[in-house]
Coordinates of C-alpha atoms in Angstrom, one line a residue:
Chain B
M1 CA -35.5 8.2 21.7
K2 CA -38.9 6.8 21.2
S3 CA -39.4 4.9 17.9
V4 CA -42.5 5.4 15.8
T5 CA -44.2 2.3 17.2
Q6 CA -43.9 3.6 20.7
M7 CA -45.5 7.0 20.0
K8 CA -49.1 7.8 20.6
S9 CA -51.2 7.9 17.5
L10 CA -54.8 8.1 16.2
G11 CA -55.4 4.6 17.5
D12 CA -55.0 5.8 21.0
M13 CA -57.7 8.4 20.8
R14 CA -60.9 7.9 22.7
T15 CA -63.6 7.7 20.1
T16 CA -67.3 6.8 20.1
I17 CA -66.3 3.4 18.7
S18 CA -63.5 2.6 21.2
T19 CA -65.7 3.7 24.2
H20 CA -68.7 1.9 22.7
A21 CA -70.8 5.0 23.1
R22 CA -74.2 4.9 21.4
S23 CA -76.3 7.7 20.0
T24 CA -79.5 5.7 20.3
P25 CA -80.9 4.3 23.6
H26 CA -80.9 0.5 24.2
E27 CA -84.0 -1.2 23.2
K28 CA -86.1 -2.7 26.0
G29 CA -85.8 -6.4 26.4
S30 CA -82.4 -6.7 24.8
T31 CA -80.4 -7.4 28.0
Y32 CA -79.8 -11.0 27.0
L33 CA -78.5 -10.0 23.7
E34 CA -76.1 -7.4 25.3
V35 CA -74.8 -10.1 27.7
Y36 CA -74.3 -12.4 24.7
L37 CA -72.3 -9.8 22.7
L38 CA -70.2 -8.9 25.7
D39 CA -69.4 -12.5 26.4
K40 CA -68.4 -13.0 22.8
E41 CA -66.0 -10.0 23.0
K42 CA -64.7 -11.2 26.4
Q43 CA -63.8 -14.6 24.8
R44 CA -62.2 -12.9 21.9
L45 CA -60.0 -10.7 24.1
E46 CA -59.1 -13.5 26.4
T47 CA -57.9 -15.6 23.4
E48 CA -55.9 -12.6 22.2
M49 CA -54.4 -12.0 25.6
A50 CA -53.3 -15.7 25.8
M51 CA -51.7 -15.4 22.4
L52 CA -49.9 -12.2 23.4
E53 CA -48.6 -13.9 26.5
K54 CA -47.2 -16.8 24.5
R55 CA -45.7 -14.4 21.9
G56 CA -44.2 -12.3 24.8
K57 CA -42.5 -15.4 26.2
R58 CA -41.1 -16.3 22.8
I59 CA -39.8 -12.7 22.3
Q60 CA -38.2 -12.7 25.7
T61 CA -36.4 -16.0 25.1
R62 CA -35.1 -14.8 21.7
L63 CA -34.0 -11.4 23.3
N64 CA -32.0 -13.3 25.9
D65 CA -30.3 -15.5 23.2
I66 CA -29.4 -12.4 21.2
K67 CA -28.0 -10.6 24.3
E68 CA -25.8 -13.6 25.1
A69 CA -24.5 -14.0 21.6
M70 CA -23.7 -10.3 21.2
G71 CA -21.8 -10.2 24.5
G72 CA -19.6 -13.1 23.3
L73 CA -19.0 -11.6 19.9
L74 CA -18.2 -8.1 21.2
A75 CA -15.7 -9.5 23.8
R76 CA -14.0 -11.4 20.9
M77 CA -13.8 -8.3 18.8
N78 CA -12.2 -6.3 21.6
E79 CA -9.6 -9.0 22.2
E80 CA -8.7 -9.1 18.5
G81 CA -8.7 -5.3 18.2
A82 CA -6.3 -4.9 21.1
A83 CA -3.9 -7.5 19.8
A84 CA -3.8 -6.4 16.1
D85 CA -4.4 -2.7 16.0
P86 CA -2.0 -0.6 18.1
M87 CA -3.8 2.5 16.9
E88 CA -6.8 1.5 19.0
G89 CA -7.9 4.5 21.1
G90 CA -6.2 7.0 18.7
I91 CA -7.6 9.3 16.1
A92 CA -8.3 6.3 13.8
S93 CA -10.2 4.3 16.3
G94 CA -13.6 5.7 15.3
R95 CA -13.5 4.3 11.8
T96 CA -15.0 1.1 10.4
R97 CA -12.5 -1.7 11.0
S98 CA -10.2 -2.1 8.0
P99 CA -9.1 -5.4 6.5
R100 CA -6.3 -7.1 8.4
P101 CA -2.9 -7.2 6.8
A102 CA -3.2 -11.0 6.8
N103 CA -6.1 -10.8 4.4
W104 CA -4.2 -8.6 1.9
K105 CA -2.6 -9.6 -1.3
K106 CA 1.1 -10.3 -0.9
M107 CA 3.8 -10.6 -3.5
S108 CA 7.3 -11.9 -3.0
I109 CA 10.0 -9.8 -4.6
R110 CA 13.6 -11.1 -5.1
Y111 CA 16.5 -8.7 -5.4
Chain F
M1 CA -17.0 4.4 1.5
V2 CA -13.4 3.7 2.1
M3 CA -11.4 0.8 0.6
E4 CA -7.9 -0.3 1.6
G5 CA -7.6 -3.9 0.5
S6 CA -6.4 -3.1 -3.0
T7 CA -2.8 -2.5 -1.9
T8 CA -0.4 -5.4 -2.5
L9 CA 2.2 -5.9 0.1
L10 CA 5.7 -6.9 -1.0
Q11 CA 7.9 -9.3 0.8
P12 CA 11.5 -8.7 -0.3
R13 CA 13.8 -11.6 -0.2
P14 CA 17.5 -11.8 -1.3
L15 CA 18.4 -14.1 -4.2
P16 CA 20.6 -17.0 -3.2
N17 CA 23.4 -15.3 -5.1
F18 CA 23.0 -11.9 -3.4
V19 CA 26.5 -10.5 -2.8
E20 CA 27.0 -9.0 0.6
T21 CA 30.6 -7.9 0.9
P22 CA 31.9 -5.8 3.8
Y23 CA 31.3 -2.7 1.6
V24 CA 27.6 -3.5 1.3
S25 CA 27.2 -4.6 4.9
S26 CA 28.7 -1.3 6.0
I27 CA 26.2 0.7 4.1
V28 CA 23.3 -1.5 5.3
E29 CA 24.4 -1.3 8.9
R30 CA 24.6 2.5 8.8
A31 CA 21.2 2.8 7.1
L32 CA 19.6 0.6 9.8
T33 CA 21.3 2.7 12.5
Y34 CA 19.6 5.8 11.1
I35 CA 16.3 4.1 10.8
T36 CA 16.5 2.8 14.4
A37 CA 17.2 6.4 15.4
G38 CA 13.9 7.4 13.8
F39 CA 15.1 9.0 10.6
P40 CA 14.1 8.1 7.0
V41 CA 17.1 7.1 4.8
H42 CA 17.7 8.4 1.3
F43 CA 20.1 6.6 -1.0
R44 CA 21.3 9.0 -3.6
G45 CA 23.7 8.1 -6.4
A46 CA 24.3 7.6 -10.1
S47 CA 22.6 4.8 -12.1
G48 CA 24.0 1.4 -11.3
T49 CA 25.2 2.1 -7.8
G50 CA 22.8 -0.3 -6.3
K51 CA 20.4 2.1 -4.6
T52 CA 17.2 0.2 -5.2
T53 CA 18.7 -3.1 -4.3
L54 CA 20.2 -1.7 -1.1
A55 CA 16.8 -0.1 -0.3
M56 CA 15.1 -3.5 -0.7
H57 CA 17.8 -5.2 1.4
V58 CA 17.4 -2.7 4.2
A59 CA 13.6 -3.1 4.0
A60 CA 14.0 -6.9 4.2
K61 CA 16.2 -6.5 7.3
L62 CA 13.5 -4.5 8.9
G63 CA 11.1 -7.5 8.6
R64 CA 8.0 -5.5 8.0
P65 CA 5.7 -5.7 4.9
V66 CA 6.9 -3.4 2.2
V67 CA 4.9 -0.9 0.1
M68 CA 6.8 0.3 -3.0
I69 CA 6.2 3.5 -5.0
H70 CA 8.1 4.4 -8.2
G71 CA 8.4 8.1 -8.8
D72 CA 6.7 9.4 -11.9
E73 CA 6.1 12.9 -13.4
E74 CA 2.4 12.2 -13.5
F75 CA 2.1 11.6 -9.8
S76 CA 0.0 13.9 -7.7
T77 CA -0.9 13.9 -4.0
S78 CA -3.9 11.5 -4.6
D79 CA -1.5 8.9 -6.1
L80 CA 0.2 8.8 -2.7
V81 CA -2.7 9.4 -0.3
G82 CA -5.7 8.1 -2.2
G83 CA -8.6 9.3 -4.1
E84 CA -12.2 8.8 -5.2
H85 CA -12.2 6.1 -7.9
G86 CA -15.5 4.8 -9.2
Y87 CA -19.0 4.7 -7.8
R88 CA -21.0 2.3 -5.7
T89 CA -24.8 2.2 -6.4
K90 CA -27.3 0.5 -4.1
K91 CA -30.9 -0.1 -5.2
V92 CA -33.6 -1.6 -3.0
I93 CA -36.9 -2.7 -4.5
D94 CA -39.5 -3.5 -1.8
N95 CA -42.6 -5.2 -3.1
F96 CA -43.4 -7.1 0.0
I97 CA -47.0 -6.0 -0.3
H98 CA -48.0 -6.7 -3.9
S99 CA -49.9 -3.5 -4.3
V100 CA -47.2 -1.3 -2.9
L101 CA -43.9 -0.8 -4.7
K102 CA -41.2 1.1 -2.9
T103 CA -37.8 1.8 -4.5
E104 CA -34.7 3.4 -2.9
E105 CA -31.5 4.3 -4.8
D106 CA -28.3 5.4 -3.2
T107 CA -25.1 6.3 -5.1
S108 CA -21.8 7.1 -3.4
R109 CA -18.3 7.6 -4.6
T110 CA -15.7 5.1 -3.5
W111 CA -12.6 6.3 -1.7
I112 CA -9.5 4.1 -2.2
D113 CA -6.5 4.6 0.1
N114 CA -3.3 4.6 -1.7
R115 CA 0.1 3.2 -0.6
L116 CA 1.3 6.0 1.6
T117 CA -1.9 6.0 3.7
V118 CA -1.8 2.3 4.0
A119 CA 1.9 2.3 5.0
C120 CA 1.3 5.1 7.6
R121 CA -1.7 3.4 9.1
Y122 CA -0.2 -0.1 9.5
G123 CA 3.4 0.8 10.0
F124 CA 4.7 -0.8 6.8
T125 CA 8.0 0.1 5.2
L126 CA 7.7 2.5 2.4
V127 CA 10.3 2.3 -0.4
Y128 CA 9.9 5.3 -2.6
D129 CA 12.1 4.5 -5.6
E130 CA 13.4 7.4 -7.7
F131 CA 11.2 9.9 -5.7
T132 CA 12.7 12.9 -7.5
R133 CA 11.0 11.7 -10.8
S134 CA 7.8 12.9 -9.2
R135 CA 7.1 16.6 -9.3
P136 CA 8.2 18.2 -6.0
E137 CA 4.7 19.4 -5.0
A138 CA 3.4 15.8 -5.4
N139 CA 5.5 14.8 -2.4
N140 CA 4.1 17.5 -0.1
A141 CA 2.2 15.0 1.9
L142 CA 5.5 13.4 3.1
L143 CA 6.6 16.6 4.9
S144 CA 4.1 16.2 7.8
V145 CA 4.5 12.4 7.7
L146 CA 8.2 12.6 8.3
Q147 CA 8.2 15.5 10.8
E148 CA 4.9 15.7 12.7
K149 CA 4.2 11.9 12.2
M150 CA 0.7 12.9 10.9
L151 CA -0.9 12.5 7.5
D152 CA -3.5 15.0 6.3
L153 CA -6.4 13.3 4.6
P154 CA -8.7 15.1 2.3
A155 CA -12.2 16.1 3.5
A156 CA -13.7 14.0 0.7
R157 CA -12.6 10.9 2.6
E158 CA -15.2 9.8 5.1
G159 CA -14.0 9.4 8.6
E160 CA -11.0 11.1 10.2
N161 CA -9.2 14.0 8.6
Y162 CA -5.9 13.2 10.2
L163 CA -4.0 10.0 10.6
H164 CA -1.4 9.4 13.2
V165 CA 1.6 7.7 11.6
H166 CA 2.2 4.2 13.0
P167 CA 5.4 4.1 15.2
E168 CA 6.9 1.4 13.0
F169 CA 6.4 3.2 9.8
T170 CA 9.7 3.6 7.9
A171 CA 10.5 5.4 4.7
I172 CA 13.4 4.6 2.4
F173 CA 14.0 6.9 -0.6
T174 CA 16.3 6.5 -3.6
S175 CA 17.1 9.1 -6.2
N176 CA 19.4 9.9 -9.1
P177 CA 21.5 13.1 -9.1
E178 CA 19.6 16.2 -10.2
E179 CA 21.5 16.5 -13.5
Y180 CA 20.0 13.2 -14.8
A181 CA 17.3 13.5 -17.5
G182 CA 13.7 13.3 -16.2
V183 CA 14.7 14.2 -12.6
Y184 CA 13.3 17.1 -10.6
R185 CA 15.1 18.9 -7.9
S186 CA 14.2 17.4 -4.5
Q187 CA 12.4 19.6 -2.1
D188 CA 14.8 21.2 0.3
A189 CA 12.4 20.8 3.2
L190 CA 11.9 17.1 2.4
R191 CA 15.6 16.4 2.0
D192 CA 16.2 18.1 5.3
R193 CA 13.9 15.6 7.0
M194 CA 15.9 12.5 5.9
I195 CA 19.4 11.3 6.1
T196 CA 21.0 11.2 2.6
M197 CA 23.6 8.6 1.9
D198 CA 25.6 9.4 -1.2
L199 CA 26.5 6.1 -3.0
D200 CA 29.4 5.7 -5.3
N201 CA 30.1 2.8 -7.6
F202 CA 30.8 -0.4 -5.7
D203 CA 34.3 -1.4 -4.7
E204 CA 36.2 -3.9 -7.0
E205 CA 35.5 -6.9 -4.8
T206 CA 31.8 -6.2 -4.8
E207 CA 31.6 -5.6 -8.5
V208 CA 33.5 -8.9 -9.2
G209 CA 31.1 -10.7 -6.9
I210 CA 28.0 -9.2 -8.5
T211 CA 29.2 -9.9 -12.1
Q212 CA 30.1 -13.5 -11.3
A213 CA 26.8 -14.1 -9.4
K214 CA 24.6 -12.5 -12.1
S215 CA 26.2 -14.2 -15.1
H216 CA 27.7 -17.4 -13.7
I217 CA 31.1 -16.9 -15.4
S218 CA 34.4 -17.8 -13.7
R219 CA 35.9 -15.5 -11.2
E220 CA 38.9 -14.9 -13.3
D221 CA 36.8 -13.8 -16.3
A222 CA 34.7 -11.6 -14.0
E223 CA 37.8 -9.9 -12.6
V224 CA 39.1 -9.1 -16.2
I225 CA 35.7 -7.6 -17.2
V226 CA 35.5 -5.5 -14.0
R227 CA 39.0 -4.3 -14.5
I228 CA 38.3 -3.1 -18.0
V229 CA 35.1 -1.3 -16.9
R230 CA 36.8 0.3 -14.0
S231 CA 39.7 1.4 -16.2
L232 CA 37.3 3.0 -18.6
R233 CA 35.5 4.7 -15.7
D234 CA 38.7 6.0 -14.3
S235 CA 39.9 7.3 -17.7
G236 CA 37.6 10.3 -17.4
A237 CA 36.8 10.1 -21.1
C238 CA 33.1 9.1 -20.5
E239 CA 30.2 11.5 -20.2
F240 CA 28.6 8.8 -18.0
A241 CA 30.9 6.3 -16.3
P242 CA 30.0 2.7 -17.0
T243 CA 28.5 0.8 -14.1
V244 CA 28.3 -2.7 -12.8
R245 CA 25.4 -3.2 -15.1
G246 CA 27.8 -2.9 -18.0
C247 CA 29.9 -5.6 -16.4
I248 CA 26.9 -7.9 -16.2
M249 CA 25.8 -7.2 -19.8
V250 CA 29.2 -8.0 -21.1
A251 CA 29.5 -11.1 -19.0
R252 CA 26.1 -12.5 -19.8
S253 CA 26.5 -11.8 -23.5
L254 CA 29.8 -13.7 -23.6
R255 CA 28.1 -16.6 -21.8
V256 CA 25.3 -16.8 -24.3
R257 CA 27.9 -17.1 -27.1
N258 CA 30.4 -19.2 -25.1
A259 CA 33.0 -16.6 -26.1
S260 CA 36.3 -16.5 -24.2
I261 CA 38.2 -13.5 -22.8
S262 CA 41.3 -13.4 -24.9
S263 CA 43.0 -11.2 -27.5
A264 CA 42.2 -13.8 -30.1
D265 CA 38.5 -13.7 -29.6
A266 CA 37.1 -10.8 -31.7
L267 CA 33.6 -11.2 -30.2
F268 CA 34.7 -10.1 -26.8
R269 CA 36.2 -6.9 -28.1
Q270 CA 33.0 -6.2 -30.1
V271 CA 30.7 -6.9 -27.2
C272 CA 32.8 -4.5 -25.0
L273 CA 32.6 -1.8 -27.6
D274 CA 28.9 -2.2 -28.2
V275 CA 28.0 -2.3 -24.5
L276 CA 30.5 0.1 -22.9
A277 CA 31.0 2.7 -25.6
S278 CA 27.3 3.4 -26.0
E279 CA 26.5 3.2 -22.3
S280 CA 28.9 6.0 -21.5
S281 CA 27.5 8.7 -23.8
R282 CA 24.1 10.3 -23.9
V283 CA 24.3 12.3 -27.1
G284 CA 25.9 9.5 -29.2
S285 CA 27.9 11.9 -31.4
R286 CA 30.4 10.3 -33.7
A287 CA 33.3 12.3 -32.4
Q288 CA 32.6 11.3 -28.8
A289 CA 32.0 7.7 -29.7
N290 CA 35.2 7.5 -31.6
R291 CA 37.1 9.0 -28.7
I292 CA 35.7 6.4 -26.3
R293 CA 36.3 3.6 -28.7
D294 CA 40.0 4.6 -28.9
V295 CA 40.3 4.7 -25.1
L296 CA 38.4 1.4 -24.7
T297 CA 40.5 -0.2 -27.4
E298 CA 43.7 0.8 -25.6
I299 CA 42.3 -0.5 -22.3
L300 CA 41.3 -3.8 -23.9
D301 CA 44.8 -4.2 -25.5
R302 CA 46.4 -3.6 -22.2
N303 CA 44.2 -6.0 -20.2
L304 CA 44.0 -8.8 -22.8
L305 CA 47.7 -8.7 -23.1
S306 CA 48.0 -9.4 -19.4
V307 CA 45.4 -12.3 -19.7
A308 CA 47.3 -13.9 -22.6

């Protein structure tokens, strides 16, 4: 299922601002100014793109680390579960794992 | 939320002076046979016949952690299976952005599994001592546990509604006869699901061994005390026959006072009268007490004469 961040929202709508539409015509003799403004925006977006690429690389590296760690931990949990819980696979298997008997309070009783 | 860790597991171990005579071994072996065959065992007998000790000994031989329940009139199903005890409240205050305060509160009741559920889940040995002191309907949960090997869990408990009983789960029951005060009649359906072993008083050899081991008196003295108690038991004058506990009480009391077992020592006579005469009557009427005192005096005379 898509999360909220993946859904289309108001920010994705085409508006007069996002398309840079103007209600008034360009003034004559302002071409140089237009070029200057576009160049500024180009520089800004290129910088942003470079930052996003670096951020993407860091995110991908961290995702790989998490995937590797989760794989190891899940494999260990499965091994422990199979050894200690003979009820695995039965009706009770869907529950949250309970404390192991080894962790419980014990009391010796003499008779 | 479900909690299970509050149950304490018992590890029964015999005392160094535990007396295991052929009589005791025979009972234990038979009980283990029935358990191996897949049936719960029920030790039924009068007070002082060693039911609880035998149950603990059989449980120790099984080598599994033990969960023990003592029957009580106030017991209900929730005392066996579990119930909702207490609340757990969680409150989250999010003020990450200083101008935005977000609070979230969540309160849930906490379910705590009781001993029967824990024993069924993990295959522990359940020792239900004096189970007929609980009202019969309180033990209803045991019917499906012993027959269908399944425990019904209330809907209030999160998770599954049924629990498969672990294959190594074993139940050992003890009870007094139904004519005892404070004892309910056992459910017929429950009794039908278990093998009941009626226990009588121990044989003489075992009683002498237990008396000697528990009081550290000489074997000769222990034999005399046991002989007196058994004679009083066989006389038929007692409403409740004295048990091996009476032997231990007399023997320990004598050891405290360094008294000797002889016709010349008045303390021994007095201790026997105090312990044995009162133990064998519930009502405590003067006529009954006098009658038992007469019988006991005659038994003491006869036995102390042979000692002298």
